[in-house]
PDB file of C-alpha atoms and ligand atoms in Angstrom:
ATOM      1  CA  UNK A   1       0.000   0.000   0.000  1.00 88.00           C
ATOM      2  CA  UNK A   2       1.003   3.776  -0.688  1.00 96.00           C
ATOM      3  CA  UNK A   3      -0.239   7.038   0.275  1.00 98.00           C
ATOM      4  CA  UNK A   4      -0.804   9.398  -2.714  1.00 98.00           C
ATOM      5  CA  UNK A   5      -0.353  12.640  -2.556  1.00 98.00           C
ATOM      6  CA  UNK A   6      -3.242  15.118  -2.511  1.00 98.00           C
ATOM      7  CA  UNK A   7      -3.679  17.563  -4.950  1.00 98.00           C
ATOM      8  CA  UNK A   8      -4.044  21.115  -4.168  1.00 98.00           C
ATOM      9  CA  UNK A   9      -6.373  23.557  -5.171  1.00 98.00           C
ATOM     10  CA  UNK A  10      -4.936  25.382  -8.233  1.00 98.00           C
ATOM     11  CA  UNK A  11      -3.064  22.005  -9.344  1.00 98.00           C
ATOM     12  CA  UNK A  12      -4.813  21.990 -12.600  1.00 98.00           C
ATOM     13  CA  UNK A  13      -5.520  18.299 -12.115  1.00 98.00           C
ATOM     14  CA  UNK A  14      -8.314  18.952 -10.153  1.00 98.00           C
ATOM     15  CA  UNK A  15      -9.860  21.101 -13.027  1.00 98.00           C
ATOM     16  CA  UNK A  16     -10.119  18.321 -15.397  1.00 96.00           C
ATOM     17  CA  UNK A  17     -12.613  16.075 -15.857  1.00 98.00           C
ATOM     18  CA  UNK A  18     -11.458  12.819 -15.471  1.00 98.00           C
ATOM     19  CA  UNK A  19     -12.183   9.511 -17.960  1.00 98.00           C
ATOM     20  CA  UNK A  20     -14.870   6.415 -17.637  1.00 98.00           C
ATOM     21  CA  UNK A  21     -12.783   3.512 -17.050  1.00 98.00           C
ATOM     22  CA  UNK A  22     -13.195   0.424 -18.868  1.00 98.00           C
ATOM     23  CA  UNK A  23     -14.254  -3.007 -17.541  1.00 97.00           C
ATOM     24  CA  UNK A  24     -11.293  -4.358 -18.653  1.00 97.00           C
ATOM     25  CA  UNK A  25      -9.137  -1.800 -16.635  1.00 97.00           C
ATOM     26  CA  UNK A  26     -10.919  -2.047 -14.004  1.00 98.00           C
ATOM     27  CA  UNK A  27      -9.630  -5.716 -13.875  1.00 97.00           C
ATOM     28  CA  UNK A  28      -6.627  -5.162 -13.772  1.00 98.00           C
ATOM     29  CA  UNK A  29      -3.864  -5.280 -10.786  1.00 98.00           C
ATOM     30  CA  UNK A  30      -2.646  -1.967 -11.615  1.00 98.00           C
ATOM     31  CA  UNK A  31      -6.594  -0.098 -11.081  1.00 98.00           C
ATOM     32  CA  UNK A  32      -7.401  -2.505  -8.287  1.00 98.00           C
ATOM     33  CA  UNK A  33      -3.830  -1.699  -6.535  1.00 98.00           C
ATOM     34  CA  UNK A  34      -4.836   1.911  -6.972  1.00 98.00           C
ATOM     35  CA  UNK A  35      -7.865   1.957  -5.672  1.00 98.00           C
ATOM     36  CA  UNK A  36      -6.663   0.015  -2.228  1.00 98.00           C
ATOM     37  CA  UNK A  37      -3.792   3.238  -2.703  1.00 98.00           C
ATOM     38  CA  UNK A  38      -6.562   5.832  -2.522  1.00 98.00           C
ATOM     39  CA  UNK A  39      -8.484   4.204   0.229  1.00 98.00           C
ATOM     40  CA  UNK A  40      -5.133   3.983   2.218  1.00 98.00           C
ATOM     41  CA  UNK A  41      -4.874   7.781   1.562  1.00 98.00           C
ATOM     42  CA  UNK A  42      -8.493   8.845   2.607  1.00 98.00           C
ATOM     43  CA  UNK A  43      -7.553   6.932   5.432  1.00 97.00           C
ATOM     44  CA  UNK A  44      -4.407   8.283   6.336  1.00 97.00           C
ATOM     45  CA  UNK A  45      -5.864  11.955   5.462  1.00 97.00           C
ATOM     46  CA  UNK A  46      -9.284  11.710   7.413  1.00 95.00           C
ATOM     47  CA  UNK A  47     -11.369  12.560   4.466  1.00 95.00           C
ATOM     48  CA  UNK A  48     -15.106  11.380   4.236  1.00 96.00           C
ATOM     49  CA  UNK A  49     -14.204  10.682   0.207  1.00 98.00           C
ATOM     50  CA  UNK A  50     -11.561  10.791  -2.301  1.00 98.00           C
ATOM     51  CA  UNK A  51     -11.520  11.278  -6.129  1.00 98.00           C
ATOM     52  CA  UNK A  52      -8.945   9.478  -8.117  1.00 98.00           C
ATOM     53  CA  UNK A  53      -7.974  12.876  -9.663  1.00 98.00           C
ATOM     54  CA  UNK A  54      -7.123  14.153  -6.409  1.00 98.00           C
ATOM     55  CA  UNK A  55      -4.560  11.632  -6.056  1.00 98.00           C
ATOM     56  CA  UNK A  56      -2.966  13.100  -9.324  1.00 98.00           C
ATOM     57  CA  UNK A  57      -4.917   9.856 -11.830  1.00 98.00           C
ATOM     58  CA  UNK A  58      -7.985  11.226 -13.649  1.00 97.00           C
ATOM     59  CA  UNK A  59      -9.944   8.466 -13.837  1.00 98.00           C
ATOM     60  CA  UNK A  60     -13.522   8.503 -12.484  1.00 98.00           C
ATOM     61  CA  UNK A  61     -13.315   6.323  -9.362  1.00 98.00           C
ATOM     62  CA  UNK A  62     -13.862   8.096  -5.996  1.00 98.00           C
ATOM     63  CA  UNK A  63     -14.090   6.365  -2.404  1.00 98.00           C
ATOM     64  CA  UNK A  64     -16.617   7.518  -0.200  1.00 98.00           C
ATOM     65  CA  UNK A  65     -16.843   6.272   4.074  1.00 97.00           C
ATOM     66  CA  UNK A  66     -17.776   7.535   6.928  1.00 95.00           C
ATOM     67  CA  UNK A  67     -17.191   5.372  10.173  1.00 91.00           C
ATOM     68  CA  UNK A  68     -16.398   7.986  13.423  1.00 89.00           C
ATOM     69  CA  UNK A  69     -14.517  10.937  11.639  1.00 88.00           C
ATOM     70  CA  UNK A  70     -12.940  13.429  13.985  1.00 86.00           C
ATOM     71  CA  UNK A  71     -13.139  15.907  10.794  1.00 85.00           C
ATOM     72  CA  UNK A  72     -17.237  15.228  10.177  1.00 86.00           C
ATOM     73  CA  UNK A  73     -18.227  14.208  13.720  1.00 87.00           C
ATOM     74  CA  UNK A  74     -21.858  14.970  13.155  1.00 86.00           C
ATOM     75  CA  UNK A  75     -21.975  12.596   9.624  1.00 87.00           C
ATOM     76  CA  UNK A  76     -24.395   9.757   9.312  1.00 90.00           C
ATOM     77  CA  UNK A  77     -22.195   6.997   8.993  1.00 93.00           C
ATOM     78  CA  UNK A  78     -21.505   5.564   4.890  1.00 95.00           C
ATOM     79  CA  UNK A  79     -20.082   2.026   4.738  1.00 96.00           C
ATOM     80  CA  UNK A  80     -16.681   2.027   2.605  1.00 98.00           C
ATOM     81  CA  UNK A  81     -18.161   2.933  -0.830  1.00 98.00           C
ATOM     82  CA  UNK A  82     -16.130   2.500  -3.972  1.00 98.00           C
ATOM     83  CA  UNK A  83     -17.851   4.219  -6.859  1.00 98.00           C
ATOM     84  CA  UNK A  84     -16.482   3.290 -11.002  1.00 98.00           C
ATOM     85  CA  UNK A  85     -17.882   5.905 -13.428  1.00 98.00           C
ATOM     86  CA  UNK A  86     -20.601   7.078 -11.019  1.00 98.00           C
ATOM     87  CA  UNK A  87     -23.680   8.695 -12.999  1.00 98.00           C
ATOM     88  CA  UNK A  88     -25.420  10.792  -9.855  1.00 98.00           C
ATOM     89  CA  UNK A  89     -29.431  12.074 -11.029  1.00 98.00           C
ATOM     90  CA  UNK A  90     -31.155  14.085  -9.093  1.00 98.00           C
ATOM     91  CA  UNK A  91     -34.880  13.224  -7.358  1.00 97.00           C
ATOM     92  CA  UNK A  92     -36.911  16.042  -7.002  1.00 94.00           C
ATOM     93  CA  UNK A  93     -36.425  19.535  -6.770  1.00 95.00           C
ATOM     94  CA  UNK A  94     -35.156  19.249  -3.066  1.00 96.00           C
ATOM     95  CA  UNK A  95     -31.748  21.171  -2.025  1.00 97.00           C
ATOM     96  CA  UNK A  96     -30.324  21.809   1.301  1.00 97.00           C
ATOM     97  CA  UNK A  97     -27.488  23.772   2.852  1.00 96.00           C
ATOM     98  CA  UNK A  98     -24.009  21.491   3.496  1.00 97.00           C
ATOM     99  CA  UNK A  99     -20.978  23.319   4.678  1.00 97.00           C
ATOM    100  CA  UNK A 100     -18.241  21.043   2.846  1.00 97.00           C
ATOM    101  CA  UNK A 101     -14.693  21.396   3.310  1.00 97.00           C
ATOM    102  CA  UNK A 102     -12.244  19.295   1.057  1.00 98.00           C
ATOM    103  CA  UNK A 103      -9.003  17.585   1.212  1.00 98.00           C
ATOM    104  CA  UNK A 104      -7.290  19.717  -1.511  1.00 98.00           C
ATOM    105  CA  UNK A 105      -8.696  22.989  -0.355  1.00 98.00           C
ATOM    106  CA  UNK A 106      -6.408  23.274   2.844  1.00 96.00           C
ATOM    107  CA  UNK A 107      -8.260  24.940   5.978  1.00 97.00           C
ATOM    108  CA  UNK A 108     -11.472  26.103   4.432  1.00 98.00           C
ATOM    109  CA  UNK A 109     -15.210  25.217   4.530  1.00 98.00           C
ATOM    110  CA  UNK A 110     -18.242  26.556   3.193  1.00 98.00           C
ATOM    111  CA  UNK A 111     -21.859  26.825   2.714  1.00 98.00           C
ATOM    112  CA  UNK A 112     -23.197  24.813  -1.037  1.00 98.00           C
ATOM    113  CA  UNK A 113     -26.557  23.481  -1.958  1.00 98.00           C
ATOM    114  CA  UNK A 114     -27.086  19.861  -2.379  1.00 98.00           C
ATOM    115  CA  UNK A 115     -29.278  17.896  -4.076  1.00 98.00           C
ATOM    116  CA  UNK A 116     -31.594  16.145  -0.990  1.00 97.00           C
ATOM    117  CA  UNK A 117     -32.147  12.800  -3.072  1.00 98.00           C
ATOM    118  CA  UNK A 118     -30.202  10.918  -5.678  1.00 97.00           C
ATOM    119  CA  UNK A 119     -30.089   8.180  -7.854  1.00 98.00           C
ATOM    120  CA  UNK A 120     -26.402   6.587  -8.068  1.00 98.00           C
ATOM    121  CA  UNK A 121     -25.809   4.325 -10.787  1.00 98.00           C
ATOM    122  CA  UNK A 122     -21.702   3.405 -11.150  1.00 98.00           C
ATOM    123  CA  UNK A 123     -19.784   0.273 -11.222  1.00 98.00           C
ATOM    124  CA  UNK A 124     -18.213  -1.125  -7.458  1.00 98.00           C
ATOM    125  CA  UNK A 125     -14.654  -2.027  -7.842  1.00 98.00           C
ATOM    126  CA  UNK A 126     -15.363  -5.550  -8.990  1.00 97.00           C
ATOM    127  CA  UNK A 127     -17.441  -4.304 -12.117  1.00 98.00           C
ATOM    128  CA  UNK A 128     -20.422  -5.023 -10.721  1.00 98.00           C
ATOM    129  CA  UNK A 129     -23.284  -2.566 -10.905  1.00 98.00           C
ATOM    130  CA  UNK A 130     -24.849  -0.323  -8.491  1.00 98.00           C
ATOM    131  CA  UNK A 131     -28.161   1.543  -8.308  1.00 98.00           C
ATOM    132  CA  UNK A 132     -28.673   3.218  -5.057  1.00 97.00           C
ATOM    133  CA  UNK A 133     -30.768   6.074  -3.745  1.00 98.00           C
ATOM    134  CA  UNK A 134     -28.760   7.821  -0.895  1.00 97.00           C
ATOM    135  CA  UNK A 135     -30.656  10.729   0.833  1.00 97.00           C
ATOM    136  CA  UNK A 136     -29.512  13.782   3.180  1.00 97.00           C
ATOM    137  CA  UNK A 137     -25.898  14.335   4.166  1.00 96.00           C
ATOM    138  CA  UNK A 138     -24.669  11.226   2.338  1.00 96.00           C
ATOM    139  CA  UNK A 139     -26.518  12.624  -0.550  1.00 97.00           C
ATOM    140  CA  UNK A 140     -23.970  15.914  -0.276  1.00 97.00           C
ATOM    141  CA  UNK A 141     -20.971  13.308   0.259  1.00 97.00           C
ATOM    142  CA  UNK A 142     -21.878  11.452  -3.014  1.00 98.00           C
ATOM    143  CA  UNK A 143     -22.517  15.154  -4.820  1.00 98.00           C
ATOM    144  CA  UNK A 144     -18.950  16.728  -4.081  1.00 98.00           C
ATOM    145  CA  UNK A 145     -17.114  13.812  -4.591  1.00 98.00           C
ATOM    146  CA  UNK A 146     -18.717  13.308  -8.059  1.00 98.00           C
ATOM    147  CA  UNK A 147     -17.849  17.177  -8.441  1.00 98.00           C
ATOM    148  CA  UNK A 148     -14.538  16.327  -8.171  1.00 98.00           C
ATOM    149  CA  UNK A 149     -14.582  13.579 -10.932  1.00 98.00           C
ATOM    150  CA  UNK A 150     -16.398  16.821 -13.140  1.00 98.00           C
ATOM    151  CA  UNK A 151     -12.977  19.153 -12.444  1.00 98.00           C
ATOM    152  CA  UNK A 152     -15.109  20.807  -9.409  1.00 98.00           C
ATOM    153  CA  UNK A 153     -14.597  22.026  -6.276  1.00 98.00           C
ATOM    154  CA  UNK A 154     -16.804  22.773  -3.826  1.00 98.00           C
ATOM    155  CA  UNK A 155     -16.041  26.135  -3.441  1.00 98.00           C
ATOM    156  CA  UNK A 156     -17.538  26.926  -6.895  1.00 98.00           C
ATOM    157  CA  UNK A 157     -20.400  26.115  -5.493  1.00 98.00           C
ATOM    158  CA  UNK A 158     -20.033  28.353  -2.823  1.00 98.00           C
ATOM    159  CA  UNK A 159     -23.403  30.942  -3.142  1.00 96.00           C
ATOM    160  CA  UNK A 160     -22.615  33.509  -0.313  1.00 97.00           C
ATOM    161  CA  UNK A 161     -18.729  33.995   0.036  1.00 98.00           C
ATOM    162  CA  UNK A 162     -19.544  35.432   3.604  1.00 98.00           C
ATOM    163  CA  UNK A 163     -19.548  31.661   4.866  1.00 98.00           C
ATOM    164  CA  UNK A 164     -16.090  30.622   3.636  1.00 98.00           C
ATOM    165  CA  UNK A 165     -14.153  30.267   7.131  1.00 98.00           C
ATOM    166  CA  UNK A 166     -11.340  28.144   8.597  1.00 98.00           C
ATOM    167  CA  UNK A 167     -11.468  24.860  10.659  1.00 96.00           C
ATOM    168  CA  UNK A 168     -10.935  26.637  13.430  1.00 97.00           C
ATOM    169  CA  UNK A 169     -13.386  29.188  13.187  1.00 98.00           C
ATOM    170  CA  UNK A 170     -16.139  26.559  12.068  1.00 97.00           C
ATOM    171  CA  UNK A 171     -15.611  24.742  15.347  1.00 96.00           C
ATOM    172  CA  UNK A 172     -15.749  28.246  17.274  1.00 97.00           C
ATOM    173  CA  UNK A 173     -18.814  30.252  15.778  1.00 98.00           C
ATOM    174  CA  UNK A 174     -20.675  27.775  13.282  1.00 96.00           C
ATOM    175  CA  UNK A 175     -20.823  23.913  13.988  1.00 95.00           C
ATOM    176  CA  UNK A 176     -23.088  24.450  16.393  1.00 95.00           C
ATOM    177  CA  UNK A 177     -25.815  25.598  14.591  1.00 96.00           C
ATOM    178  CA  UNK A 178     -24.722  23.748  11.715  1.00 96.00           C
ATOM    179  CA  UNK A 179     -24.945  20.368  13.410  1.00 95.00           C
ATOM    180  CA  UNK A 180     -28.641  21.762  14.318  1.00 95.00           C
ATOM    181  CA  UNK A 181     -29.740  21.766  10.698  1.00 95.00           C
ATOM    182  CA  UNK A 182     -27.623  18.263  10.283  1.00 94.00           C
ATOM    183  CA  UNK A 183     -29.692  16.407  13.118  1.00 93.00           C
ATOM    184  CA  UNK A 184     -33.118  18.217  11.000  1.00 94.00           C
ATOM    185  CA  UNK A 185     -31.774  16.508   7.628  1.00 94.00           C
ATOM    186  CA  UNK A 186     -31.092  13.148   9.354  1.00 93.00           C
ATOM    187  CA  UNK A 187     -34.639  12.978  11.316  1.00 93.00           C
ATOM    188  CA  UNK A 188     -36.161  14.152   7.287  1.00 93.00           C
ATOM    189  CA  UNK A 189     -34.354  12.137   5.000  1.00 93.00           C
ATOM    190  CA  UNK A 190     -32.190   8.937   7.689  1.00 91.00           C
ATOM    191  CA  UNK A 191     -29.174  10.180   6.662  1.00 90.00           C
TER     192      UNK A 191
HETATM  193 NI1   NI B   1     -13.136  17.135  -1.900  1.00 72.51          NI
END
């Protein structure tokens, strides 16, 4: 196992889309090695998620999992996820408020709207298929790692500029009321 390294924001990796990946690839021991690489390095970095293009490989493969994160204490809990060309659609007109942070945008978070309901449809790292509906914060997981995949960051998304802040500051003036309208999404949507 080896820990990439994380790209930055303003690495121009991160701005470009990254390619489907064939089945046959996605065989392979080079792709499967890989993906054990970037789930070492979400690991090793704390992240809820992690886009292959992050890790300096455009390719669209992210990991997603949340188990008892000391960065996203209040997130609903998302089993290891791999997800292989991951087509995200939209259910209804829903949106909500997530304040995301990122692992290549060092010491920032801020306030984006998120899609409350999705279908997933992607390959798992085996090839086989998924179809999922994920709901509520996982939902906003599942939407800004899929950004990333797009060349995105969350901070393009970010509407009011006046809620970009540090960790730090987060902690001190607005996780409190933000884990408010987390418990609000949880009781609405289970996760
Ligand atoms: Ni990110």
């Amino acid at each position: 196992m080896t820990l990439l390294k994380i790209a930055q924001i303003g690495h121009p990796v991160l701005r470009q889309p990254a390619r489907r990946v064939t089945l046959e690839e996605l065989g392979t021991p080079a792709i499967q090695g890989f993906i054990d690489d970037l789930v070492a390095t979400m690991h090793d970095a704390q992240g809820a998620g992690l886009a292959a293009n992050q890790v300096h490989t455009p390719l669209r493969i992210c990991a997603i999992e949340v188990g008892d994160n000391p960065r996203y204490p209040y997130k609903p809990k998302i089993p290891l996820t791999i997800l292989v060309n991951p087509v995200l659609t939209p259910i209804g007109d829903e949106r909500f408020e997530n304040y995301e942070g990122c692992l290549s945008v060092p010491d920032l978070r801020g306030k984006v709207w998120r899609h409350a309901e999705l279908r997933v449809e992607a390959l798992d790292r085996h090839g086989n298929p998924i179809d999922a509906i994920v709901r509520g914060i996982t939902a906003g997981t599942y939407q800004h790692e899929c950004d990333h995949l797009d060349g995105k960051l969350f901070v393009d998304r970010v509407h009011d500029p006046r809620t970009l802040c540090t960790w730090k500051e987060f902690a001190r003036h607005h996780e409190a009321a933000f884990r408010e309208e987390v418990r609000s999404i949880v009781a609405r949507f289970g996760s």
